[in-house]
PDB file of C-alpha atoms in Angstrom:
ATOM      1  CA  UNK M 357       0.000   0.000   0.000  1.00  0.00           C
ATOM      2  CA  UNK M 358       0.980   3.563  -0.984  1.00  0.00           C
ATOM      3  CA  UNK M 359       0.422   6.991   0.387  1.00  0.00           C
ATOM      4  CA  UNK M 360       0.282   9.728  -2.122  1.00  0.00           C
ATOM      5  CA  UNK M 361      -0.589  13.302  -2.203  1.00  0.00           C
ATOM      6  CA  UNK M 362      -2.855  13.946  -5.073  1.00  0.00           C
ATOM      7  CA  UNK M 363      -4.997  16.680  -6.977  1.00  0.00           C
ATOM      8  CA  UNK M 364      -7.452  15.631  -9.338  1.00  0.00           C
ATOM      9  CA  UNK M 365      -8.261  18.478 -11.086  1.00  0.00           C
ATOM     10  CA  UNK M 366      -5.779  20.863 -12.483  1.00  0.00           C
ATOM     11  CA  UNK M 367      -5.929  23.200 -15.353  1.00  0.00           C
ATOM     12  CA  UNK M 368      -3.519  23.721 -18.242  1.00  0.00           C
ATOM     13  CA  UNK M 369      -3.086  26.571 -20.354  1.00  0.00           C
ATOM     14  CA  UNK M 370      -5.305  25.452 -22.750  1.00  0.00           C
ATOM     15  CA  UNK M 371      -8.059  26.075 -20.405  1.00  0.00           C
ATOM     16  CA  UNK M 372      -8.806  30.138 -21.620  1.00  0.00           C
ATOM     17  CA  UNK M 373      -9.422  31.157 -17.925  1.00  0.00           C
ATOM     18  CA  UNK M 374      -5.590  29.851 -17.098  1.00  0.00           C
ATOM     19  CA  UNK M 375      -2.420  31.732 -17.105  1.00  0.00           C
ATOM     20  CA  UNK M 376       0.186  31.221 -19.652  1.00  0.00           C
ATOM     21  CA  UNK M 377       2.280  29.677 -16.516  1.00  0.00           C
ATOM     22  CA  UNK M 378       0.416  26.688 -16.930  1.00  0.00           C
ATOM     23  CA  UNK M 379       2.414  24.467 -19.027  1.00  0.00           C
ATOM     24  CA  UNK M 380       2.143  20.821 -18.576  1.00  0.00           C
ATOM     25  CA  UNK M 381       5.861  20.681 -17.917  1.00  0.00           C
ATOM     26  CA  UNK M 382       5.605  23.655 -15.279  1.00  0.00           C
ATOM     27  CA  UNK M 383       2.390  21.680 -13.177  1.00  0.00           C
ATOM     28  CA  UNK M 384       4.192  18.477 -13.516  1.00  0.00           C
ATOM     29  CA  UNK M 385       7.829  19.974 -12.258  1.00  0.00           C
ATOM     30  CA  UNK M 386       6.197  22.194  -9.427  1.00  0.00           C
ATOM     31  CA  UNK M 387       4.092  19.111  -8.492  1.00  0.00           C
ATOM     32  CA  UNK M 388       7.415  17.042  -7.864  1.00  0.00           C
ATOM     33  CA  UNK M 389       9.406  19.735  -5.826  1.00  0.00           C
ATOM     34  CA  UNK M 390       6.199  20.519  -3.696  1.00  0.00           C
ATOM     35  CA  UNK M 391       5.358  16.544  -2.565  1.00  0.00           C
ATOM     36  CA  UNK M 392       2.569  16.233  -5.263  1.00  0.00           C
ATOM     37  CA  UNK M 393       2.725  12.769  -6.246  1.00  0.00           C
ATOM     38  CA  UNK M 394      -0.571  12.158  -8.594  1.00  0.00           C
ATOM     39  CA  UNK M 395      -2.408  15.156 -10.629  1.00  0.00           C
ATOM     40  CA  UNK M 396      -5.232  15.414 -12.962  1.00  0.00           C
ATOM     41  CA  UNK M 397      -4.847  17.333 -16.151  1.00  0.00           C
ATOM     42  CA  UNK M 398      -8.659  18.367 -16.744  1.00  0.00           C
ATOM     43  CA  UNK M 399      -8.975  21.090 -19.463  1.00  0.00           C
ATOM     44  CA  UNK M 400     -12.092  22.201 -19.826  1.00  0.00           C
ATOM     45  CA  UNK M 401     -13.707  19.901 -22.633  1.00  0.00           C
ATOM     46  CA  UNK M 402     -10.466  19.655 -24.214  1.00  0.00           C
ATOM     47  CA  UNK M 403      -7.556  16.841 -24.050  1.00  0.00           C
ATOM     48  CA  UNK M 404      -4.485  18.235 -25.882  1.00  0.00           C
ATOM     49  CA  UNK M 405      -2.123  18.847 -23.629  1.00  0.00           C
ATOM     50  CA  UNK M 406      -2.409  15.628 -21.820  1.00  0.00           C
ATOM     51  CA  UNK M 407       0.320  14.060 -23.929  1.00  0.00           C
ATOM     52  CA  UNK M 408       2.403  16.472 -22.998  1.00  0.00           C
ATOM     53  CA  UNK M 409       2.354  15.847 -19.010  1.00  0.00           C
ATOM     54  CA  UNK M 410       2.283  12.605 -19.711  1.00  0.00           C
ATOM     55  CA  UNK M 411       5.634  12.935 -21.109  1.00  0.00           C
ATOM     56  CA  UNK M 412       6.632  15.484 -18.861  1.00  0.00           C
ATOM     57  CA  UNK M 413       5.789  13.138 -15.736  1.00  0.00           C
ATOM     58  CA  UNK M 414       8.333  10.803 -16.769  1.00  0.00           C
ATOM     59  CA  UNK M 415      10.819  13.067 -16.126  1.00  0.00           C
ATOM     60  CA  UNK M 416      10.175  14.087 -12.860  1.00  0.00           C
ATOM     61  CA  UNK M 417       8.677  10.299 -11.537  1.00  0.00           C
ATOM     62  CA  UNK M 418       4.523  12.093 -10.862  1.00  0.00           C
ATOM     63  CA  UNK M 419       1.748  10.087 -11.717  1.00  0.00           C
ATOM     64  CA  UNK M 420      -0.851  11.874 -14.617  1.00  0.00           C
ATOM     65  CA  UNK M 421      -4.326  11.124 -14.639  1.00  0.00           C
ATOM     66  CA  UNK M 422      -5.541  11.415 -18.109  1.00  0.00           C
ATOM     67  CA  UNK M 423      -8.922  13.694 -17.863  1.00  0.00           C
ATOM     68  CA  UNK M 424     -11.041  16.404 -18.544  1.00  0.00           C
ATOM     69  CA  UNK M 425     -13.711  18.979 -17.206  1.00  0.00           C
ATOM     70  CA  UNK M 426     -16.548  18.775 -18.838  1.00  0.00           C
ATOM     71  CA  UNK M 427     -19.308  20.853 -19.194  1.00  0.00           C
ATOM     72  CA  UNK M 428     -22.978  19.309 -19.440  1.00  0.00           C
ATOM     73  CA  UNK M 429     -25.834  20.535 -21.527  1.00  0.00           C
ATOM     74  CA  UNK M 430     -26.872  21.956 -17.787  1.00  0.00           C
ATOM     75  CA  UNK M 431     -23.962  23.873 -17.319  1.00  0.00           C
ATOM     76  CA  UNK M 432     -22.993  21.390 -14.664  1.00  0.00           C
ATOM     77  CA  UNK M 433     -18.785  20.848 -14.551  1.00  0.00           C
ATOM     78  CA  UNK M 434     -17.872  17.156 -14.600  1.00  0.00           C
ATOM     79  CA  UNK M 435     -14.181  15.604 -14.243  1.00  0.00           C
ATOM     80  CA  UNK M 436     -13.645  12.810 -15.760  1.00  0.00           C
ATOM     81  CA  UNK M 437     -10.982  10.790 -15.244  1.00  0.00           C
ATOM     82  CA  UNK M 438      -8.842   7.419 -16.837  1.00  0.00           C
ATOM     83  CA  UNK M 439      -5.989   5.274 -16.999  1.00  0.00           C
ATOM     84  CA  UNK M 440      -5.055   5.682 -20.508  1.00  0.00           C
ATOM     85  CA  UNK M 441      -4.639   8.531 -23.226  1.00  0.00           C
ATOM     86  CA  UNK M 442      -6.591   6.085 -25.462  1.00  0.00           C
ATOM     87  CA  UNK M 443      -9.494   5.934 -23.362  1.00  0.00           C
ATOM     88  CA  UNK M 444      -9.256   9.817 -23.035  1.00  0.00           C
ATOM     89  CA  UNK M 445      -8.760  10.064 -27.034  1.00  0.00           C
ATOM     90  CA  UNK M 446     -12.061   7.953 -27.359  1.00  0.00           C
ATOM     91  CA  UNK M 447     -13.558  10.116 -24.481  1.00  0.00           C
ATOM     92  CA  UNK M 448     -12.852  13.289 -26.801  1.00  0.00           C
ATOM     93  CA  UNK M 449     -14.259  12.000 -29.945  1.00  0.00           C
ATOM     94  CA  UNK M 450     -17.595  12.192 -28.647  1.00  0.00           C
ATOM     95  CA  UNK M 451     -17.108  15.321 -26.737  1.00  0.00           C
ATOM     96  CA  UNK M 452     -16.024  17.279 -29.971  1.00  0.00           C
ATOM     97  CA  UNK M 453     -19.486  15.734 -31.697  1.00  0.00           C
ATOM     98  CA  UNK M 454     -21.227  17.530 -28.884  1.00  0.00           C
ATOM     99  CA  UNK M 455     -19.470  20.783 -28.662  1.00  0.00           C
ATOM    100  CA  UNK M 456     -21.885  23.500 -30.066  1.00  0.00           C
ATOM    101  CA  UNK M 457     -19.185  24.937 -32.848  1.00  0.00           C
ATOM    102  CA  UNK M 458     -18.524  28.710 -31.993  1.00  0.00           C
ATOM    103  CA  UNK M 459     -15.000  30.052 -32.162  1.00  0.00           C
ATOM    104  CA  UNK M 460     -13.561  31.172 -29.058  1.00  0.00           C
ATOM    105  CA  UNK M 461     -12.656  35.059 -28.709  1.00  0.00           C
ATOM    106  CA  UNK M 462      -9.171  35.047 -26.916  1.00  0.00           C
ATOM    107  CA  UNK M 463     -10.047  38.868 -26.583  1.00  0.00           C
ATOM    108  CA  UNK M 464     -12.862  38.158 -24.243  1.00  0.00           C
ATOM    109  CA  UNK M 465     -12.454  34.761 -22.638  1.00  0.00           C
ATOM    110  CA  UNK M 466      -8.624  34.275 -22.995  1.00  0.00           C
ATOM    111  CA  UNK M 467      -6.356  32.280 -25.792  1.00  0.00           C
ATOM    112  CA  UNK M 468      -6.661  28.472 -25.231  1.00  0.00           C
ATOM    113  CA  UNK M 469      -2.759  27.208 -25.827  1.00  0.00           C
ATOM    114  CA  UNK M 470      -1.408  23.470 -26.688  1.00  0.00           C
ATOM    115  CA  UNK M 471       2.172  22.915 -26.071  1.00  0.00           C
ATOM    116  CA  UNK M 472       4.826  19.751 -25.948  1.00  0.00           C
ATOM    117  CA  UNK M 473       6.592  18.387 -23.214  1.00  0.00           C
ATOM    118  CA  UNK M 474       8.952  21.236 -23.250  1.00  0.00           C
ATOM    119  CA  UNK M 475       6.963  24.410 -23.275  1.00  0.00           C
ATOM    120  CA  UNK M 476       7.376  24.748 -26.681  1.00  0.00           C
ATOM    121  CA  UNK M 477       4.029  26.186 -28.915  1.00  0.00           C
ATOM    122  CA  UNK M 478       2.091  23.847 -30.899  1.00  0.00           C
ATOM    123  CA  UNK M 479      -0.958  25.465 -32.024  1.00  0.00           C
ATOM    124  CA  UNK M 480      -3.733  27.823 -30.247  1.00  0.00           C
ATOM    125  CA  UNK M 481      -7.353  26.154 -30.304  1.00  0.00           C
ATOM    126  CA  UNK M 482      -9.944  27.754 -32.199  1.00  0.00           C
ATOM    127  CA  UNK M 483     -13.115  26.017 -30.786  1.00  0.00           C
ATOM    128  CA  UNK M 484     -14.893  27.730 -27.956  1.00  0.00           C
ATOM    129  CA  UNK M 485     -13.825  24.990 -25.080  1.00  0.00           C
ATOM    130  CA  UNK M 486     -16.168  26.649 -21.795  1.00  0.00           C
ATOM    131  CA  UNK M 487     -19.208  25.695 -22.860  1.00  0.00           C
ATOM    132  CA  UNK M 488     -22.083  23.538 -22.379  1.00  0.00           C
ATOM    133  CA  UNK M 489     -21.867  20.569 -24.397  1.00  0.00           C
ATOM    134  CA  UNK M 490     -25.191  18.961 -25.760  1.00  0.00           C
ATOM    135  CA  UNK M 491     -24.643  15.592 -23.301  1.00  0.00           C
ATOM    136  CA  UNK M 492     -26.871  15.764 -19.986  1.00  0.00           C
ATOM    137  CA  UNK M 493     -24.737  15.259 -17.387  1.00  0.00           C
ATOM    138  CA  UNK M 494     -26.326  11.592 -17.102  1.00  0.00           C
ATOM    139  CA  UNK M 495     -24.791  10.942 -20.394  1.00  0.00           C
ATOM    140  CA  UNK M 496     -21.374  12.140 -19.415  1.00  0.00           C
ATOM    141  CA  UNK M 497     -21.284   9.922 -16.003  1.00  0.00           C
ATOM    142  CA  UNK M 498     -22.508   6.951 -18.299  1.00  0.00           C
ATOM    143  CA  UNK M 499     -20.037   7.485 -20.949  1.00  0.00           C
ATOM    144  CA  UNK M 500     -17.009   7.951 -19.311  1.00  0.00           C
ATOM    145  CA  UNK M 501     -18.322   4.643 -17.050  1.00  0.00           C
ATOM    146  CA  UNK M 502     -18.363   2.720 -20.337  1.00  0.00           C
ATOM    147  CA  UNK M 503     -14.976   3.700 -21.202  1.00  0.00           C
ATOM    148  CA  UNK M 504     -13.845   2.557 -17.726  1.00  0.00           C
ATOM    149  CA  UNK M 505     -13.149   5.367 -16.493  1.00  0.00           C
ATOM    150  CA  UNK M 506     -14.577   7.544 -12.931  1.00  0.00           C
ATOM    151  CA  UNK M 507     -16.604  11.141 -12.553  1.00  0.00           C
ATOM    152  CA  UNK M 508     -16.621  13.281 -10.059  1.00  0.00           C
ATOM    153  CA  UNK M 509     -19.053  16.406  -9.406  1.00  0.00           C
ATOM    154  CA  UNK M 510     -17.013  19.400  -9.379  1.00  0.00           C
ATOM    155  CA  UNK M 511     -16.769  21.885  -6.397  1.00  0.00           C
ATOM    156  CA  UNK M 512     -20.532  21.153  -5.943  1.00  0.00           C
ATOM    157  CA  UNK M 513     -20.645  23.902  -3.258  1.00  0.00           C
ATOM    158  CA  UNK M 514     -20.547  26.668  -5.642  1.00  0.00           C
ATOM    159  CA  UNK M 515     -23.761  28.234  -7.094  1.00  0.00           C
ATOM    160  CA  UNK M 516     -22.862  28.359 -10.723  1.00  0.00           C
ATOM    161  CA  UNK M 517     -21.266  25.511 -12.872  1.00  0.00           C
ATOM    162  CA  UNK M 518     -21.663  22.720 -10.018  1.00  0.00           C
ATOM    163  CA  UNK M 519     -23.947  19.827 -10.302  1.00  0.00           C
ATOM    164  CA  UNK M 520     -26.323  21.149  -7.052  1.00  0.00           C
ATOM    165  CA  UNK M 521     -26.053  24.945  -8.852  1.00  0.00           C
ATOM    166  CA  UNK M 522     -28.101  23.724 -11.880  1.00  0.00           C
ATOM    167  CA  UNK M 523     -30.215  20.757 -10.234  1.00  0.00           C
ATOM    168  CA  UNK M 524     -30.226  20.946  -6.490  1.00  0.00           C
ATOM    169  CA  UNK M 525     -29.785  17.618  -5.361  1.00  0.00           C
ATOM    170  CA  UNK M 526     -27.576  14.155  -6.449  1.00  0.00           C
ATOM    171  CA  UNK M 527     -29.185  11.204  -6.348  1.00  0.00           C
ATOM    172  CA  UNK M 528     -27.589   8.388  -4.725  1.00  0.00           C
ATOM    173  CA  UNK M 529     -27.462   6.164  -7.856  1.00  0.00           C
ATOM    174  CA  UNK M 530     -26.262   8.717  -9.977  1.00  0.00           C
ATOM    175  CA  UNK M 531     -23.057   7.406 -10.770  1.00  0.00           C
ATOM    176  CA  UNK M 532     -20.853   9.804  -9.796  1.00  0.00           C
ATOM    177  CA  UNK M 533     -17.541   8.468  -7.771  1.00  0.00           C
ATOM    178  CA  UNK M 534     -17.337  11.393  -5.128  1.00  0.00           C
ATOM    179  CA  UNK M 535     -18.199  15.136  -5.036  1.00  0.00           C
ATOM    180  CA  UNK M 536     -15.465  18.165  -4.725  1.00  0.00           C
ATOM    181  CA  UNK M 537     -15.883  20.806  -2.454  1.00  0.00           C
ATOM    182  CA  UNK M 538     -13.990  23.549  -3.763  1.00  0.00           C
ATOM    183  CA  UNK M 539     -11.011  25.264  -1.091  1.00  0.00           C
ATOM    184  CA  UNK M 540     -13.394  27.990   0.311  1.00  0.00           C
ATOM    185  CA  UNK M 541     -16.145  25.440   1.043  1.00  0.00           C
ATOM    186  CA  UNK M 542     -13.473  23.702   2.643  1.00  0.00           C
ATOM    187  CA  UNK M 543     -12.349  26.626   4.351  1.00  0.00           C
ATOM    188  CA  UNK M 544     -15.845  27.099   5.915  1.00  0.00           C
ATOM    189  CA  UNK M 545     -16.265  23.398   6.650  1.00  0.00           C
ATOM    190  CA  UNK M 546     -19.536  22.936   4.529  1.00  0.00           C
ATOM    191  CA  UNK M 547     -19.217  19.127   4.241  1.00  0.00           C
ATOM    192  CA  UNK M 548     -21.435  18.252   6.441  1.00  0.00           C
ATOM    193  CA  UNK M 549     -24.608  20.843   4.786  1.00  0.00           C
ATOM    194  CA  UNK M 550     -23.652  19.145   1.583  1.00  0.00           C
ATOM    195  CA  UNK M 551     -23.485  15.899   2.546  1.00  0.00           C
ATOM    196  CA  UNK M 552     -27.033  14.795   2.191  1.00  0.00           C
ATOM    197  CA  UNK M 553     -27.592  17.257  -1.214  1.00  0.00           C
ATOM    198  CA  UNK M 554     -24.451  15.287  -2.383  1.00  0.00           C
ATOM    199  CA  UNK M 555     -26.561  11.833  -1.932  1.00  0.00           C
ATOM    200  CA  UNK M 556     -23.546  11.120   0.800  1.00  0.00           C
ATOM    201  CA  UNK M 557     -21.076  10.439  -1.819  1.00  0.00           C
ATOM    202  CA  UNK M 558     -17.309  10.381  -0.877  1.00  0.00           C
ATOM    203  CA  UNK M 559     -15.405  14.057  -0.934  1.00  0.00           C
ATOM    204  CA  UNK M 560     -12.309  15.005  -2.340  1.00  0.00           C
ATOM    205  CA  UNK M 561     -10.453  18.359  -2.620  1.00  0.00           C
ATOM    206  CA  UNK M 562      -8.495  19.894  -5.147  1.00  0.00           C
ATOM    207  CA  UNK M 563      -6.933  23.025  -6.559  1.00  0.00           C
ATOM    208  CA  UNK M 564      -9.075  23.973  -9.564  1.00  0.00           C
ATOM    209  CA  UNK M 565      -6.023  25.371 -10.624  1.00  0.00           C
ATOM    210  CA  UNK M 566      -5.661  28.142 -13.344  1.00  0.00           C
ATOM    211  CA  UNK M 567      -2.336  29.741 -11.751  1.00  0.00           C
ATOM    212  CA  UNK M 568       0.754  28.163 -10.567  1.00  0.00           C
ATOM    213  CA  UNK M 569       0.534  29.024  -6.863  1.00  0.00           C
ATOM    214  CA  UNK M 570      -2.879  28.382  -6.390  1.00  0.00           C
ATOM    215  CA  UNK M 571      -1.889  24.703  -7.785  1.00  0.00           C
ATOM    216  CA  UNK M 572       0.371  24.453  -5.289  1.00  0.00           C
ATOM    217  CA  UNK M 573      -0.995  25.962  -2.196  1.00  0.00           C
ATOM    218  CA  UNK M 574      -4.603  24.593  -3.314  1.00  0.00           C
ATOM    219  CA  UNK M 575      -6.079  21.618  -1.117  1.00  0.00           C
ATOM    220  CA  UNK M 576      -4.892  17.921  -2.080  1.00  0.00           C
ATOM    221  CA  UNK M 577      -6.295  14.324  -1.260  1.00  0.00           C
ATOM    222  CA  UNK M 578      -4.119  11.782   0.356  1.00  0.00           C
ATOM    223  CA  UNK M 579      -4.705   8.948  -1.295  1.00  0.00           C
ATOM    224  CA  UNK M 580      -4.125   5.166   0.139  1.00  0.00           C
ATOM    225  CA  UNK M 581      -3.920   2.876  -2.619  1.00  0.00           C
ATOM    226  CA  UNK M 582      -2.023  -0.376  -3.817  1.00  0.00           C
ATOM    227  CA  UNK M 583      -1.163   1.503  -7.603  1.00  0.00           C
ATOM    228  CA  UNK M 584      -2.464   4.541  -9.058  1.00  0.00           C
ATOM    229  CA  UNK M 585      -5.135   3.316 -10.941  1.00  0.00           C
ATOM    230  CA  UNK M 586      -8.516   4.277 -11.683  1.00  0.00           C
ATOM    231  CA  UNK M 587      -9.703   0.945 -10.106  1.00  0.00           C
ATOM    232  CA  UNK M 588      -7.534   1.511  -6.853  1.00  0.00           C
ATOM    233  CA  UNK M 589      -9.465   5.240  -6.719  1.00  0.00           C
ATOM    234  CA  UNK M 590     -12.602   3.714  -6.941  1.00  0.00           C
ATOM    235  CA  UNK M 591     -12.165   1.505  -3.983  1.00  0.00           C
ATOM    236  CA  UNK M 592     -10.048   4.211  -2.472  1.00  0.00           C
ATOM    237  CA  UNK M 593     -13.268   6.604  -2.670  1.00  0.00           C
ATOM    238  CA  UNK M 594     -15.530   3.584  -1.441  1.00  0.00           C
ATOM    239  CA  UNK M 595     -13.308   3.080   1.380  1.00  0.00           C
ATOM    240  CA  UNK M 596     -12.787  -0.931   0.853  1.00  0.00           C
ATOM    241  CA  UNK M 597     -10.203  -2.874   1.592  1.00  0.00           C
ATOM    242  CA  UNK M 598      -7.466  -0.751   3.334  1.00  0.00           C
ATOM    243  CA  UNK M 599      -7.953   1.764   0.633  1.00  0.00           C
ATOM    244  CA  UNK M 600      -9.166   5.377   1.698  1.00  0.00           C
ATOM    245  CA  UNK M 601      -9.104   9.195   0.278  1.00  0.00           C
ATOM    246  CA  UNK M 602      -8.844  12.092   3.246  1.00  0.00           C
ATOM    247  CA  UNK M 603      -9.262  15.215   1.872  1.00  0.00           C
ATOM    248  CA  UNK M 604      -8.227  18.381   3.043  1.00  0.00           C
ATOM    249  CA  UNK M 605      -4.524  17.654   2.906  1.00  0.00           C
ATOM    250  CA  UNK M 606      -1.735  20.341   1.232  1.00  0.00           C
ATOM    251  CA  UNK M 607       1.567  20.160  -0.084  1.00  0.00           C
ATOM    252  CA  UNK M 608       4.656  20.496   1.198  1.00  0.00           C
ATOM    253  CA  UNK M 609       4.633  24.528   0.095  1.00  0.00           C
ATOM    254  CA  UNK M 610       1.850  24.617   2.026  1.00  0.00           C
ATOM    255  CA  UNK M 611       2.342  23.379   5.258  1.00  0.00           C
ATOM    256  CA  UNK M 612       5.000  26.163   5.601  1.00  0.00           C
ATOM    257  CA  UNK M 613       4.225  28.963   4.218  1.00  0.00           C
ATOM    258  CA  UNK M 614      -0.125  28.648   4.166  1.00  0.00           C
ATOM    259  CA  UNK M 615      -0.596  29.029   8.047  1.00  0.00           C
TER     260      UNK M 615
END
């Protein structure tokens, strides 16, 4: 059994509301000096720049969770998360034949960037990525199932783009694998108001990172798991067999210089 600090959800610069700092390379190498040992790359409704932590995380020995936010027809935000690029390249084809086709205005939103492994440009996407795709957010906790991979309700404590913003309540059978509260709902210990709205699903914690600092000084989960694998998470969330998530937890930056 392992012990590893992790953040599921962390944005790159191809997200338009993050900050040119936010290079694959950059999270993964920050996430390495700082403790980090597992992070999510979740783009909103957009994949590209996993390859390049992926790369970039053999460098520097940090595990990268292949995912994405995603944005249901009901404005809900959804990570998704898997083992493989493939099953995150399959995951995209359908999410591009649900996007709704306008161009993004990096004058108004911000420029949405993919790099490589070494900071170096690639191309600037065109496609408008925050926005609502046509899949209900049913369909997106299905789908990603059926590709084998998990979904988790983003900081559902928030009143606009969270799961309980747009339809009040979870129900137990949804499908979801745990529910985020984001740092300030941490902050004012909301957990237990949002536990039964949440249909008593696990919690977990991350950054919601657009910047580099609040990456690193954002709240992590310590994770208890044989491997890092989406299976291991599952049972991690669930709490079975010696396997648990306790959220709350920060890095190593954090612990110093955040109290």
């Amino acid at each position: 059994m392992q012990t590893v600090l992790a953040d599921l959800h962390a944005h790159t610069l191809l997200s338009p509301c993050a900050e040119v700092e936010m290079t694959p390379h950059h999270i993964v190498m920050r996430a390495a000096e700082y403790g980090i040992g597992a992070v999510a790359i979740t783009d909103h409704n957009a994949s590209a720049n996993v390859p390049a932590a992926l790369e970039a995380a053999q460098r520097y020995g940090v595990k990268v969770f292949p995912g994405m936010e995603v944005e249901s027809s009901e404005e809900a935000h959804i990570v998704a998360l898997f083992d493989t690029l493939e099953q995150l390249r399959s995951w995209q084809l359908l999410v591009d034949e649900h996007m709704n086709g306008m161009l993004n205005d990096a004058d108004r939103f911000g420029a949405q960037y993919v790099v490589d492994a070494d900071d170096e440009f690639v191309r600037e996407e065109q496609r408008l990525l925050h926005a609502p795709l046509s899949l209900t957010a049913a369909q997106v906790v299905q789908q990603v199932a059926a590709l084998g991979g998990l979904t988790i309700a983003a900081h559902i404590d928030r009143p606009s783009y969270s799961i309980l913003g747009q339809l009040g309540f979870i129900e137990p059978d949804f499908g979801f694998a745990a529910a985020e509260i984001s740092a300030a709902g941490w902050q004012r210990k909301l957990q237990s108001k949002l536990q039964r709205l949440a249909g008593y699903l696990p919690f977990v914690t991350d950054s919601d990172a657009h910047n580099i600092y609040d990456f690193v000084q954002g709240p992590k989960n310590l994770l208890q798991v044989e491997e890092l694998t989406i299976a291991e998470l599952k049972l991690a969330l669930a709490g079975k067999g010696m396997r648990n998530v306790l959220p709350g937890q920060f890095s190593d930056f954090c612990k110093e210089w955040c109290k």
